[in-house]
CSV table of C-alpha atoms in Angstrom, one decimal:
chain,number,residue,atom,x,y,z
A,1,SER,CA,30.5,-32.1,41.0
A,2,ARG,CA,31.2,-32.5,37.4
A,3,ASP,CA,28.6,-32.1,34.4
A,4,PRO,CA,27.8,-35.3,32.7
A,5,PRO,CA,29.4,-36.0,29.4
A,6,SER,CA,27.8,-34.2,26.4
A,7,PRO,CA,26.1,-36.3,23.6
A,8,VAL,CA,28.9,-35.1,21.3
A,9,LEU,CA,31.6,-36.2,23.6
A,10,LEU,CA,29.9,-39.6,24.0
A,11,GLY,CA,29.9,-40.1,20.3
A,12,VAL,CA,33.6,-39.3,20.0
A,13,VAL,CA,34.3,-42.0,22.9
A,14,LEU,CA,32.0,-44.5,21.0
A,15,PHE,CA,33.7,-44.3,17.6
A,16,ALA,CA,36.9,-44.2,19.5
A,17,LEU,CA,36.3,-47.6,21.1
A,18,LEU,CA,35.1,-49.2,17.6
A,19,LEU,CA,38.6,-48.7,16.7
A,20,VAL,CA,40.2,-50.8,19.5
A,21,CYS,CA,40.2,-54.2,20.9
A,22,VAL,CA,39.4,-54.0,24.6
A,23,HIS,CA,41.2,-56.2,27.0
A,24,ALA,CA,42.2,-58.7,24.3
A,25,ASP,CA,43.5,-61.6,26.4
A,26,ALA,CA,45.7,-64.3,24.5
A,27,ASP,CA,44.8,-66.8,27.0
A,28,VAL,CA,42.4,-69.0,25.4
A,29,ASP,CA,41.8,-71.5,28.4
A,30,HIS,CA,38.3,-69.9,29.1
A,31,ALA,CA,36.7,-70.7,25.9
A,32,SER,CA,35.6,-73.9,24.4
A,33,SER,CA,37.1,-75.2,21.0
A,34,SER,CA,35.2,-75.7,17.9
A,35,ALA,CA,34.8,-73.1,15.0
A,36,THR,CA,36.4,-69.6,15.6
A,37,THR,CA,34.2,-66.6,15.1
A,38,SER,CA,34.0,-63.0,15.8
A,39,ALA,CA,31.3,-61.4,17.7
A,40,ALA,CA,30.3,-58.2,20.0
A,41,SER,CA,28.0,-60.0,22.4
A,42,ALA,CA,27.0,-60.0,25.9
A,43,SER,CA,30.6,-61.0,26.7
A,44,GLY,CA,31.1,-57.1,27.0
A,45,THR,CA,34.1,-57.4,24.3
A,46,THR,CA,34.6,-57.7,20.8
A,47,THR,CA,37.0,-60.6,20.5
A,48,THR,CA,37.6,-63.6,18.4
A,49,ALA,CA,36.2,-66.7,20.5
A,50,THR,CA,35.3,-70.3,20.1
A,51,SER,CA,32.0,-72.1,19.9
A,52,THR,CA,30.2,-75.1,19.7
A,53,ALA,CA,26.8,-73.5,18.6
A,54,SER,CA,25.6,-73.1,15.2
A,55,SER,CA,27.4,-70.3,13.2
A,56,ASP,CA,23.9,-69.7,11.3
A,57,ASN,CA,22.6,-67.8,14.3
A,58,PRO,CA,24.8,-64.9,15.6
A,59,TRP,CA,23.0,-64.9,19.2
A,60,VAL,CA,24.6,-68.4,20.2
A,61,ARG,CA,27.9,-68.3,18.7
A,62,ILE,CA,29.6,-68.0,22.3
A,63,VAL,CA,28.5,-70.6,24.8
A,64,GLY,CA,30.2,-72.5,27.5
A,65,GLY,CA,33.6,-72.1,28.7
A,66,SER,CA,35.4,-72.6,32.3
A,67,GLN,CA,35.0,-70.8,35.4
A,68,ALA,CA,37.2,-67.6,35.9
A,69,SER,CA,38.8,-66.8,39.4
A,70,ALA,CA,38.8,-63.6,41.2
A,71,GLY,CA,41.4,-61.3,39.5
A,72,ASP,CA,41.1,-63.0,36.2
A,73,PHE,CA,39.0,-60.3,34.2
A,74,PRO,CA,38.9,-57.2,36.5
A,75,PRO,CA,37.2,-54.8,34.0
A,76,ALA,CA,34.3,-57.3,33.6
A,77,VAL,CA,30.8,-56.2,35.1
A,78,ALA,CA,27.3,-57.5,34.9
A,79,ILE,CA,24.5,-55.7,33.8
A,80,LEU,CA,21.5,-56.4,35.8
A,81,LYS,CA,17.7,-55.8,35.0
A,82,PHE,CA,15.4,-56.0,38.0
A,83,GLY,CA,18.3,-57.7,39.9
A,84,SER,CA,18.9,-60.6,37.3
A,85,VAL,CA,21.9,-60.5,34.7
A,86,VAL,CA,21.0,-59.6,31.1
A,87,CYS,CA,24.5,-58.6,29.9
A,88,ALA,CA,27.9,-58.2,30.6
A,89,GLY,CA,30.2,-55.2,30.0
A,90,THR,CA,33.7,-54.1,30.2
A,91,LEU,CA,34.7,-51.0,32.3
A,92,VAL,CA,36.4,-48.6,29.9
A,93,SER,CA,36.6,-45.7,32.6
A,94,ARG,CA,35.5,-45.5,36.0
A,95,THR,CA,32.1,-44.3,35.1
A,96,VAL,CA,31.6,-45.8,31.5
A,97,VAL,CA,31.0,-49.6,30.5
A,98,MET,CA,30.9,-50.7,27.0
A,99,THR,CA,28.4,-53.3,26.4
A,100,ALA,CA,26.2,-54.6,23.3
A,101,ALA,CA,23.4,-52.3,22.2
A,102,HIS,CA,20.8,-54.8,22.3
A,103,CYS,CA,20.9,-55.0,26.2
A,104,VAL,CA,18.7,-52.2,26.6
A,105,THR,CA,15.6,-51.9,24.3
A,106,PRO,CA,15.0,-48.3,22.9
A,107,GLY,CA,12.8,-46.4,25.3
A,108,GLU,CA,13.2,-48.5,28.2
A,109,SER,CA,13.7,-46.9,31.5
A,110,LEU,CA,17.4,-47.1,33.0
A,111,SER,CA,16.0,-47.2,36.6
A,112,ASN,CA,15.4,-50.8,35.6
A,113,PHE,CA,19.2,-51.5,35.5
A,114,GLN,CA,22.1,-51.6,37.6
A,115,VAL,CA,25.9,-52.5,37.0
A,116,LEU,CA,27.6,-55.0,39.5
A,117,ALA,CA,31.5,-54.6,39.5
A,118,GLY,CA,34.0,-56.5,41.4
A,119,ARG,CA,32.3,-59.9,41.7
A,120,VAL,CA,33.0,-63.1,39.9
A,121,ASN,CA,30.2,-65.2,41.4
A,122,LEU,CA,26.8,-63.6,41.2
A,123,ALA,CA,25.3,-65.5,43.9
A,124,SER,CA,28.2,-64.1,46.3
A,125,SER,CA,28.6,-61.1,48.2
A,126,GLY,CA,30.6,-58.2,47.7
A,127,GLY,CA,31.2,-55.8,44.8
A,128,GLN,CA,29.8,-52.6,43.8
A,129,LEU,CA,26.1,-51.9,42.6
A,130,ILE,CA,25.9,-48.7,40.7
A,131,SER,CA,22.7,-47.2,38.9
A,132,VAL,CA,22.8,-46.3,35.2
A,133,ASN,CA,22.6,-42.4,34.1
A,134,ASN,CA,22.5,-42.9,30.4
A,135,PHE,CA,22.9,-45.4,27.7
A,136,VAL,CA,24.3,-44.5,24.2
A,137,ALA,CA,23.8,-46.9,21.4
A,138,HIS,CA,25.9,-46.9,18.1
A,139,PRO,CA,24.1,-44.3,15.8
A,140,ASP,CA,23.8,-47.2,13.1
A,141,TYR,CA,22.5,-50.0,15.3
A,142,GLN,CA,19.3,-51.1,14.2
A,143,PRO,CA,17.2,-52.8,16.8
A,144,ASN,CA,14.8,-55.7,16.0
A,145,GLN,CA,16.8,-56.1,12.7
A,146,SER,CA,16.8,-59.9,11.4
A,147,PRO,CA,19.3,-61.1,11.0
A,148,PRO,CA,20.9,-59.3,13.9
A,149,SER,CA,22.1,-55.8,13.2
A,150,SER,CA,25.8,-55.0,12.8
A,151,PHE,CA,27.2,-52.0,15.2
A,152,ASP,CA,25.7,-53.8,18.2
A,153,ILE,CA,27.8,-51.8,20.7
A,154,ALA,CA,26.9,-49.2,23.3
A,155,LEU,CA,28.1,-47.0,26.2
A,156,MET,CA,26.4,-47.3,29.9
A,157,ILE,CA,27.3,-44.0,31.7
A,158,LEU,CA,27.2,-44.7,35.4
A,159,SER,CA,25.8,-42.5,38.2
A,160,ARG,CA,29.1,-42.6,40.1
A,161,SER,CA,32.6,-43.9,39.8
A,162,VAL,CA,33.5,-47.5,40.3
A,163,ASN,CA,36.2,-47.8,43.2
A,164,VAL,CA,38.8,-49.9,41.5
A,165,ASN,CA,41.6,-51.9,43.1
A,166,GLY,CA,43.4,-53.4,40.4
A,167,PHE,CA,42.2,-56.8,41.0
A,168,ASN,CA,38.4,-57.4,41.6
A,169,SER,CA,37.6,-54.3,39.4
A,170,ASP,CA,39.8,-52.2,37.3
A,171,VAL,CA,39.7,-50.2,33.9
A,172,ALA,CA,40.4,-52.1,30.7
A,173,VAL,CA,43.6,-51.5,28.9
A,174,MET,CA,43.0,-50.1,25.9
A,175,ALA,CA,45.0,-51.7,22.9
A,176,THR,CA,46.6,-49.3,20.3
A,177,SER,CA,45.7,-51.1,17.2
A,178,GLY,CA,43.3,-53.7,16.2
A,179,PRO,CA,43.7,-57.5,16.5
A,180,ASN,CA,45.2,-59.4,13.4
A,181,ALA,CA,43.3,-61.5,11.2
A,182,GLY,CA,42.7,-64.8,12.9
A,183,GLU,CA,44.0,-63.8,16.2
A,184,VAL,CA,42.6,-65.5,19.1
A,185,SER,CA,41.5,-63.7,22.3
A,186,THR,CA,39.5,-64.4,25.3
A,187,SER,CA,35.6,-63.6,25.6
A,188,TYR,CA,34.3,-63.3,29.0
A,189,GLY,CA,30.6,-63.1,30.7
A,190,TRP,CA,27.9,-64.5,32.5
A,191,GLY,CA,26.3,-66.3,29.2
A,192,LEU,CA,24.8,-69.7,28.5
A,193,THR,CA,26.5,-72.8,29.7
A,194,SER,CA,25.3,-74.8,26.7
A,195,SER,CA,24.1,-74.0,23.2
A,196,PRO,CA,20.4,-73.4,22.8
A,197,VAL,CA,20.5,-75.0,19.5
A,198,THR,CA,21.0,-78.4,21.0
A,199,ASP,CA,20.1,-77.8,24.9
A,200,PRO,CA,16.9,-75.7,24.9
A,201,ASN,CA,16.9,-75.8,28.9
A,202,GLY,CA,20.4,-74.4,29.1
A,203,GLN,CA,21.1,-72.3,32.1
A,204,THR,CA,22.9,-69.2,32.4
A,205,SER,CA,26.2,-69.3,34.4
A,206,GLN,CA,26.3,-67.8,37.8
A,207,ASN,CA,30.0,-67.5,37.7
A,208,LEU,CA,32.1,-65.4,35.1
A,209,MET,CA,33.3,-67.8,32.4
């Protein structure tokens, strides 16, 4: 078996990922339309997305959308804590997920977390449930900062490889350059279906949006 990646290697990979746009999809059918904003959120990817939420609160800038179908976003994974989804992520290699740094509280036991790959609807069966070996947040990320910290990005190292099939699960295609200013792409995840600004009782979608 291979040795786990070193902290130096993980740092190099993390900074490399910051320079690219992961799985930027030009299809905007999965986003609602109002104001354009850029965010690194629980969607698991840094994209330009649309939102009806208040732009004053960075945590609620991406809400709603339309349901994705199997095969739409093979790199999408759900991050579970005690069996419930808390974040989404993007599979950037068969053993590494890129997600938001705020998904794991510093010092929190990683045994509380699992990654679910290859499933669009969380209430259905199938997919691969994998435990987490390591979590590396961007070194400049500041937890509990108000307003929320920049550099809200991290790598989650899995305990084993994801079996990819190119349809239900696959590694994201890495862009060779960053997006142009004003470019629109798709954000995906199992997030809120309505803005907590206008709907405090809004629910989290069970289906990938």
